XYZ file of C-alpha atoms in Angstrom:
547
model
C -76.097 6.223 -39.927
C -73.669 6.729 -36.756
C -69.915 7.356 -36.985
C -67.763 4.368 -35.416
C -64.505 5.136 -34.154
C -61.755 2.068 -34.235
C -59.990 2.918 -30.804
C -57.794 -0.459 -31.054
C -55.253 -1.506 -28.292
C -54.996 0.941 -25.833
C -51.529 2.607 -25.414
C -48.849 0.535 -24.048
C -46.445 2.158 -21.669
C -42.666 2.553 -22.895
C -40.341 0.050 -21.844
C -38.039 1.499 -19.391
C -34.683 1.383 -20.581
C -32.235 -1.232 -18.381
C -29.793 1.256 -16.701
C -26.071 -0.394 -17.411
C -23.511 0.204 -15.099
C -20.558 2.472 -16.193
C -17.895 -0.170 -15.910
C -20.214 -2.154 -19.208
C -21.746 0.894 -20.754
C -17.441 2.232 -21.454
C -15.843 -1.355 -22.086
C -13.431 -0.759 -24.729
C -14.799 -1.708 -28.401
C -11.461 -0.863 -30.171
C -7.625 -0.811 -28.660
C -7.835 2.525 -29.158
C -9.984 2.706 -26.173
C -8.158 0.662 -23.999
C -5.752 2.591 -21.538
C -2.428 2.198 -20.292
C -1.387 -1.146 -22.208
C 0.099 0.787 -25.291
C 3.245 -1.695 -25.438
C 1.014 -4.548 -25.746
C -1.120 -3.209 -28.589
C 1.862 -2.181 -30.281
C 3.098 -5.766 -30.091
C 0.003 -7.053 -30.856
C -0.611 -4.867 -33.961
C 3.047 -6.001 -35.210
C 1.983 -9.800 -34.942
C -1.146 -9.154 -37.147
C 0.727 -7.247 -39.655
C 3.252 -9.657 -40.304
C 0.965 -12.515 -40.060
C 2.891 -14.168 -36.983
C -0.163 -14.745 -34.527
C 0.221 -17.270 -31.450
C -2.028 -20.070 -31.180
C -2.187 -19.167 -27.878
C -2.432 -16.137 -25.521
C -2.136 -15.671 -21.713
C -3.189 -12.318 -20.401
C -2.344 -11.160 -17.028
C -2.197 -8.771 -14.486
C -4.428 -7.348 -11.788
C -8.159 -6.822 -11.387
C -10.107 -4.389 -13.873
C -6.655 -3.572 -16.459
C -8.974 -4.968 -19.292
C -7.722 -8.841 -19.563
C -11.123 -10.225 -20.835
C -12.305 -7.015 -22.678
C -8.571 -7.666 -24.864
C -9.514 -11.244 -25.072
C -12.759 -9.780 -27.004
C -10.953 -7.367 -28.815
C -8.074 -10.087 -29.990
C -11.139 -12.210 -30.958
C -12.401 -9.096 -33.003
C -9.180 -8.403 -34.833
C -8.577 -11.728 -36.154
C -12.273 -12.414 -37.246
C -12.782 -8.818 -38.319
C -14.141 -8.968 -42.633
C -14.545 -5.214 -42.739
C -17.705 -3.101 -43.739
C -17.296 -4.432 -47.341
C -16.583 -8.309 -46.270
C -13.366 -8.595 -48.149
C -11.276 -7.452 -44.976
C -8.509 -9.282 -43.219
C -7.164 -9.418 -39.380
C -6.651 -6.091 -38.370
C -5.279 -4.282 -35.371
C -8.200 -1.787 -35.848
C -11.348 -3.921 -36.473
C -14.136 -2.068 -37.887
C -17.020 -2.879 -35.329
C -19.896 -2.692 -37.741
C -19.820 -5.850 -39.608
C -20.904 -8.860 -38.533
C -18.429 -10.572 -36.900
C -17.510 -7.507 -34.725
C -21.175 -6.797 -33.727
C -21.497 -10.493 -32.842
C -18.523 -10.792 -30.670
C -19.346 -7.431 -29.231
C -22.686 -8.798 -28.254
C -21.189 -11.923 -27.068
C -23.491 -14.101 -29.436
C -20.863 -15.591 -31.993
C -20.911 -19.275 -32.780
C -17.422 -19.055 -33.071
C -16.244 -17.467 -30.046
C -16.874 -19.330 -26.755
C -16.257 -17.660 -23.520
C -15.904 -19.923 -20.691
C -15.249 -18.995 -16.856
C -12.959 -21.456 -15.392
C -14.014 -20.915 -12.192
C -17.461 -22.897 -12.747
C -15.650 -24.903 -15.250
C -12.969 -26.576 -13.355
C -12.834 -30.257 -14.341
C -11.415 -32.747 -17.176
C -14.347 -33.372 -18.540
C -15.061 -29.104 -19.337
C -11.791 -29.349 -21.011
C -12.426 -32.696 -22.927
C -15.581 -30.845 -24.512
C -13.368 -28.143 -25.480
C -10.668 -30.750 -27.035
C -13.427 -32.322 -28.821
C -14.972 -29.185 -30.323
C -11.674 -27.794 -31.607
C -11.559 -30.474 -34.337
C -14.181 -29.153 -36.005
C -14.022 -25.594 -38.589
C -15.154 -22.465 -37.408
C -19.081 -21.838 -38.494
C -18.747 -18.621 -39.607
C -15.924 -16.924 -38.792
C -12.142 -17.162 -39.863
C -10.943 -18.302 -36.282
C -12.560 -20.587 -33.628
C -11.843 -18.624 -30.277
C -11.895 -19.886 -27.008
C -11.669 -17.001 -23.994
C -10.760 -18.801 -20.785
C -11.564 -16.547 -18.051
C -9.398 -17.075 -14.757
C -7.499 -20.127 -16.661
C -5.899 -20.809 -12.858
C -9.090 -22.098 -11.394
C -8.457 -25.329 -13.789
C -7.724 -28.635 -12.035
C -4.328 -30.046 -12.355
C -5.942 -32.872 -14.324
C -7.845 -30.348 -16.642
C -4.711 -28.568 -17.306
C -2.824 -32.026 -18.351
C -5.717 -32.821 -20.709
C -5.581 -29.806 -22.308
C -1.583 -29.610 -23.012
C -1.164 -32.021 -26.254
C -4.106 -29.621 -28.255
C -2.724 -26.375 -26.674
C 0.783 -27.189 -27.909
C -0.385 -28.163 -31.494
C -3.791 -26.999 -31.830
C -5.806 -27.017 -35.561
C -4.749 -23.909 -37.634
C -8.087 -22.584 -37.353
C -8.627 -22.234 -33.375
C -7.087 -19.608 -30.925
C -6.565 -19.561 -27.646
C -6.971 -17.056 -25.421
C -6.310 -17.178 -21.611
C -6.975 -14.441 -18.799
C -5.859 -14.906 -15.246
C -5.286 -12.403 -11.953
C -2.965 -15.449 -10.133
C -0.243 -16.279 -13.097
C 1.785 -17.852 -10.601
C -1.127 -20.674 -10.115
C -0.563 -21.117 -14.114
C 1.645 -24.417 -14.599
C 4.449 -23.678 -16.127
C 3.971 -26.370 -18.916
C 1.274 -24.143 -19.822
C 2.938 -20.810 -19.714
C 5.682 -22.578 -22.150
C 2.899 -22.934 -24.823
C 1.156 -19.203 -24.773
C 2.347 -16.607 -25.939
C 2.551 -13.769 -22.462
C 1.070 -10.414 -22.149
C 1.174 -8.838 -18.809
C -1.015 -6.128 -18.565
C 0.044 -3.040 -16.431
C -1.900 -0.972 -13.751
C -3.282 2.178 -14.950
C -1.630 5.264 -13.663
C -3.472 7.732 -11.613
C -3.215 10.334 -14.479
C -4.553 8.175 -17.066
C -7.542 6.792 -14.861
C -8.731 10.600 -13.943
C -8.330 11.861 -17.473
C -10.300 8.424 -18.360
C -13.179 9.408 -15.584
C -13.431 13.148 -16.708
C -14.432 12.002 -19.719
C -16.597 9.749 -18.284
C -18.206 12.146 -16.321
C -18.762 14.763 -19.003
C -20.522 11.928 -21.704
C -22.964 11.334 -18.728
C -23.605 14.944 -18.167
C -22.237 15.170 -14.666
C -19.957 17.864 -12.787
C -17.024 16.354 -10.852
C -14.165 18.035 -9.444
C -10.909 17.320 -10.397
C -9.861 16.169 -6.778
C -12.953 13.910 -6.581
C -11.877 12.137 -9.346
C -8.275 12.410 -8.459
C -9.287 10.592 -5.112
C -11.394 7.919 -6.968
C -8.231 7.531 -9.269
C -6.321 6.608 -6.177
C -8.710 4.440 -4.794
C -8.990 2.523 -7.858
C -5.200 1.108 -7.398
C -4.751 0.900 -11.073
C -8.070 -0.758 -12.227
C -10.709 1.018 -14.283
C -13.308 -1.559 -13.368
C -13.067 -0.780 -9.738
C -12.669 3.050 -10.702
C -15.795 2.742 -12.886
C -17.639 1.469 -10.201
C -16.757 3.936 -7.214
C -17.690 6.276 -9.566
C -21.032 5.315 -10.552
C -21.407 5.232 -6.811
C -20.551 8.783 -6.733
C -22.251 9.959 -9.609
C -25.646 8.365 -7.560
C -24.395 9.929 -4.146
C -24.614 13.369 -6.218
C -27.991 12.654 -7.839
C -29.041 12.957 -3.833
C -26.940 15.898 -2.741
C -27.035 17.643 -5.700
C -24.161 19.903 -7.343
C -21.839 17.172 -9.079
C -19.182 14.953 -7.725
C -17.625 16.823 -4.735
C -14.490 15.925 -3.454
C -15.650 16.196 0.164
C -18.649 13.743 -0.667
C -16.398 11.109 -2.181
C -14.060 11.220 1.083
C -16.968 10.422 2.951
C -18.283 7.862 0.690
C -14.748 6.090 0.644
C -14.580 6.635 4.294
C -11.336 8.193 3.425
C -9.450 10.229 5.738
C -9.384 14.291 5.006
C -6.261 15.597 3.792
C -6.126 18.772 5.811
C -7.085 16.427 9.168
C -4.068 13.907 8.271
C -1.531 17.056 8.070
C -2.593 18.297 10.901
C -2.199 14.390 12.663
C 1.032 14.323 11.350
C 2.505 17.786 12.503
C 0.896 17.101 15.987
C 2.883 13.468 15.766
C 6.114 15.122 14.647
C 6.353 17.305 17.921
C 5.848 14.486 20.377
C 2.216 15.667 21.447
C 0.529 12.296 22.433
C -2.414 13.742 23.989
C -3.467 15.811 20.899
C -2.403 12.936 18.839
C -4.711 10.850 20.389
C -7.680 13.241 20.444
C -6.516 14.265 16.557
C -7.230 10.727 15.699
C -10.791 10.348 17.655
C -12.325 13.389 15.812
C -11.574 11.376 12.594
C -12.704 8.086 13.980
C -15.985 9.559 15.290
C -16.459 10.934 11.584
C -16.866 7.491 10.807
C -13.013 7.103 9.310
C -11.294 3.818 9.518
C -8.448 3.430 11.662
C -6.683 1.720 9.078
C -7.750 4.585 6.415
C -5.794 6.908 8.985
C -2.803 4.450 9.104
C -2.632 4.426 5.504
C -3.317 8.213 4.797
C 0.185 8.918 6.953
C 2.314 6.306 5.366
C 1.303 8.558 2.062
C 2.231 11.958 3.785
C 5.290 10.650 4.803
C 6.204 8.856 1.540
C 5.086 11.929 -0.139
C 7.420 14.287 1.738
C 10.294 11.787 0.968
C 9.925 12.532 -2.394
C 9.521 15.888 -1.595
C 12.796 16.068 0.343
C 14.305 14.236 -2.783
C 12.720 17.009 -5.310
C 10.533 15.406 -7.559
C 7.710 16.883 -9.453
C 4.913 18.269 -7.682
C 1.973 15.731 -8.085
C -0.725 17.342 -11.088
C -3.497 18.726 -9.318
C -1.619 18.743 -5.585
C -2.978 21.737 -3.326
C -0.032 24.531 -2.951
C -0.657 24.705 0.917
C -0.290 20.689 0.768
C 3.046 21.064 -1.256
C 4.234 23.607 1.356
C 3.464 21.684 4.675
C 5.397 19.004 2.835
C 8.354 21.152 2.009
C 8.543 22.097 5.297
C 8.698 18.767 6.779
C 11.284 17.904 4.069
C 13.689 20.391 5.223
C 13.488 19.807 8.826
C 13.784 15.731 8.808
C 16.311 14.102 7.672
C 15.905 11.159 5.467
C 17.056 8.527 8.556
C 14.150 10.113 10.664
C 11.842 9.836 7.132
C 12.718 6.101 6.832
C 12.075 5.864 10.679
C 8.894 7.229 10.661
C 7.783 4.828 7.642
C 9.177 1.866 9.187
C 6.965 2.797 12.198
C 3.561 3.376 10.798
C 3.855 0.822 8.620
C 4.200 -1.721 11.278
C 1.587 0.175 12.745
C -0.778 -0.074 9.787
C 0.033 -4.005 9.768
C -1.086 -4.254 13.521
C -4.588 -2.120 13.106
C -5.027 -4.510 9.925
C -4.987 -7.674 12.479
C -5.946 -6.312 15.410
C -9.267 -7.238 17.407
C -9.338 -3.965 18.876
C -8.945 -1.243 15.313
C -8.896 2.234 17.051
C -6.640 0.704 20.183
C -4.285 -0.706 18.288
C -4.006 2.649 16.515
C -3.774 5.115 19.227
C -0.845 2.524 20.432
C 1.172 2.724 17.358
C 0.442 6.389 17.031
C 2.000 6.837 20.915
C 4.600 4.751 19.458
C 5.691 6.950 16.608
C 5.127 10.041 19.496
C 8.137 8.209 21.442
C 10.159 7.788 18.809
C 9.965 11.331 18.046
C 11.910 11.794 20.871
C 14.770 9.492 20.111
C 18.032 11.452 18.986
C 19.593 10.130 15.273
C 22.105 7.330 16.042
C 24.312 8.716 13.626
C 24.518 12.257 15.847
C 24.314 10.636 19.032
C 27.923 8.824 17.978
C 29.283 11.837 16.824
C 28.485 14.109 19.911
C 29.753 10.941 22.406
C 33.102 10.872 19.905
C 33.509 14.825 20.496
C 33.013 14.325 24.337
C 29.640 16.273 24.067
C 26.757 16.164 26.374
C 24.507 13.371 26.733
C 22.613 11.557 29.441
C 24.517 8.456 29.039
C 28.104 10.130 29.586
C 27.663 12.231 32.565
C 30.060 11.621 35.377
C 28.356 9.988 38.307
C 29.245 11.973 41.775
C 31.414 9.792 44.313
C 28.511 7.908 46.305
C 28.394 6.976 49.660
C 29.579 3.544 51.173
C 26.963 0.739 50.892
C 24.648 0.608 53.584
C 25.465 4.346 54.810
C 22.825 7.393 54.449
C 23.699 10.392 52.738
C 22.479 13.443 55.389
C 20.488 16.550 54.691
C 23.507 18.786 54.083
C 25.383 16.614 52.119
C 25.347 17.125 48.141
C 22.750 15.135 46.338
C 23.668 13.913 42.501
C 24.010 16.541 40.172
C 22.610 14.334 37.229
C 19.832 11.577 36.537
C 22.900 9.121 35.764
C 24.695 10.318 38.992
C 21.643 9.030 40.884
C 21.256 5.641 39.047
C 25.328 5.259 40.028
C 23.848 6.139 43.587
C 21.176 3.646 43.866
C 23.251 1.234 42.222
C 25.890 1.646 44.891
C 23.559 1.565 48.088
C 22.489 -1.897 47.328
C 18.915 -0.783 45.245
C 20.106 -2.761 41.841
C 16.314 -3.203 40.372
C 15.578 0.492 40.781
C 18.673 1.504 39.711
C 18.545 -1.214 36.329
C 14.434 -0.040 36.082
C 15.766 3.394 35.505
C 18.545 2.599 33.073
C 16.024 0.533 30.983
C 12.415 1.834 31.586
C 12.305 5.396 32.724
C 12.012 8.119 30.179
C 13.582 11.348 31.762
C 11.591 14.696 31.456
C 13.098 16.437 34.032
C 15.993 16.339 36.945
C 17.320 18.443 39.515
C 18.621 17.412 43.027
C 15.863 16.551 45.266
C 13.029 16.452 42.200
C 12.552 13.675 39.507
C 10.158 14.025 36.671
C 9.238 10.498 34.648
C 7.451 10.463 31.717
C 4.092 7.695 31.971
C 4.509 7.590 28.327
C 6.742 4.644 29.670
C 4.935 1.828 31.204
C 5.410 1.536 35.046
C 4.371 -0.401 37.915
C 1.603 1.499 40.128
C 3.401 1.578 43.039
C 7.117 2.445 41.258
C 6.645 6.270 42.088
C 6.021 5.565 45.586
C 8.973 3.062 45.982
C 11.330 5.167 44.639
C 10.334 8.053 46.462
C 10.727 6.222 49.788
C 13.741 4.711 48.682
C 15.705 8.154 48.216
C 14.561 9.574 51.189
C 15.956 6.877 53.108
C 19.455 6.853 51.223
C 19.654 10.355 51.082
C 17.616 11.382 54.303
C 16.096 14.333 52.413
C 12.323 14.427 50.991
C 12.383 13.619 47.137
C 9.790 15.189 44.870
C 9.014 12.294 42.088
C 6.325 12.327 39.538
C 5.097 11.027 36.350
C 3.842 13.563 33.797
C 1.809 12.771 30.513
C 4.632 14.214 28.189
C 7.299 12.848 25.809
C 10.888 12.337 27.680
C 14.068 11.295 26.845
C 15.518 8.034 25.568
C 16.030 5.994 28.251
C 19.667 5.354 29.392
C 19.976 1.649 27.690
C 18.493 3.097 24.702
C 20.946 5.891 24.339
C 23.652 2.799 25.054
C 22.276 0.840 22.216
C 22.035 3.342 19.805
C 25.195 4.573 20.493
C 26.893 0.828 19.726
C 24.882 0.502 16.847
C 26.175 3.627 15.369
C 29.947 2.363 16.132
C 29.228 -0.966 14.902
C 27.609 0.954 11.443
C 30.978 2.996 11.415
C 33.331 -0.117 11.695
C 31.743 -1.625 8.958
C 31.746 1.230 6.892
C 35.818 1.236 7.351
C 37.972 0.019 4.262
C 39.805 -2.728 6.118
C 36.709 -4.338 7.203
C 34.849 -3.754 3.919
C 37.725 -5.343 2.250
C 37.545 -8.292 4.556
C 33.967 -8.806 4.035
C 34.508 -9.130 0.510
C 37.002 -11.605 0.912
C 35.245 -13.454 3.463
C 31.666 -13.046 2.671
C 30.297 -15.547 5.313
C 32.297 -13.566 8.086
C 30.000 -11.572 10.799
C 31.228 -8.964 13.314
C 31.078 -10.177 16.501
C 33.117 -7.801 18.548
C 34.452 -4.681 17.578
C 36.784 -1.550 18.875
C 37.350 1.808 17.790
C 41.134 0.894 17.562
C 40.175 -0.150 14.137
C 39.269 2.853 12.854
C 42.365 4.462 14.342
C 44.706 2.131 12.403
C 43.150 3.147 9.320
C 45.614 6.453 9.395
């Protein structure tokens, strides 16, 4: 008798587990896991304990702060029956009873989720109204969760109003939106509103560290801090970035590194940003452009460079105010910021912020972003050489030196020439006065309004080429000076920062004087008595009369 063997069916390969992205895998399942929304959780907990539950809730906030997750948690809290089936509404749903598990899995028949972006019409709302008349099948409450509710049409909102104001006792409405300003006031007034806050970078960093640990992935604290800042208060956005960073680390090995995250996000290296800002503050235009191009060649977006510079200026201003250092901030970074804070006044920091902010907006709109970024940085370089208006006004008031107040020498009569033996103008202002007196008003005006002086000596004039000027301007000026003085002049342009133009100095002094006048007690009193008044002209006698 031969043995027989029942081989049965061949073994089947095990089904690969479908990967769930971190944003879904770590969606909060209890209010304790919902980070950054403690005030809302406290309010909801008190309302549930006292039985003061609203019939409609409106959850607002930026993307990824937990609006839909909160709506599902509220649905759980209201319908939880506890492990023994005898429980009531609670701020701590058990998560094991049938309603809790069905809601978590999105299959509860009495918890209806609707995306208003794809159900915008009045017919969709009518279906909700008709269905709301019937009692819940198996839950304590029939709950309607409408996401992005601001997408409903005007007619749909109007159709919902009556039911929303006086719904059946077994119905609760939970609305979520990122654009609460688009929700009609008539709807807002019928809902209990909760504004979910942006989650702080510190909280996000700690949350991402816990997720990385749960996933068995090593991550540098600086890398997690970069991801937290890039998330801009959104837990979902941050988890998506962390997911990408972990995948990148799987290829490169060694865990999630700050350098890899920086490359992945196209962020500018902080050390490179500090170097660039340092070059800008020294007024080195060529050095600034070279530093910018180095980052651009590495793939850093010009707008990201401007943003990083803005962050550096903001951080320096906070250091000057004496704020507590950022958690995890590098020692060398703090030292550089303290050095800048000591050397720069608040006025200079505010001016630098405004210039960079304007540049950031220009780069964002520009057809040629890198070129726009270069021009914005050159504007910052030029502004770094301008004097502080208040300090300039004090120098002028004290009779101190200044290019706009130098005394011009007596010039020859119009039409005559200054001989080689005659004394040449000792100052740049005197040179301009000589040109004006000799009938060269156009050249004099151009020098006053557009020329940035680098160096002047009788017979030699060096201007900054950072200020745009006509191609033949240097040649024309050289010929006119030779004709007027009878002597050969050396006129040239150099690629270095120059002094403010005479017109800029004059305007700065006038602005400083105007600001000082506005701060005098008599003028302040006048504006308080006549708010619509305007200061059209002023005189230093106003200040002297205060005595």
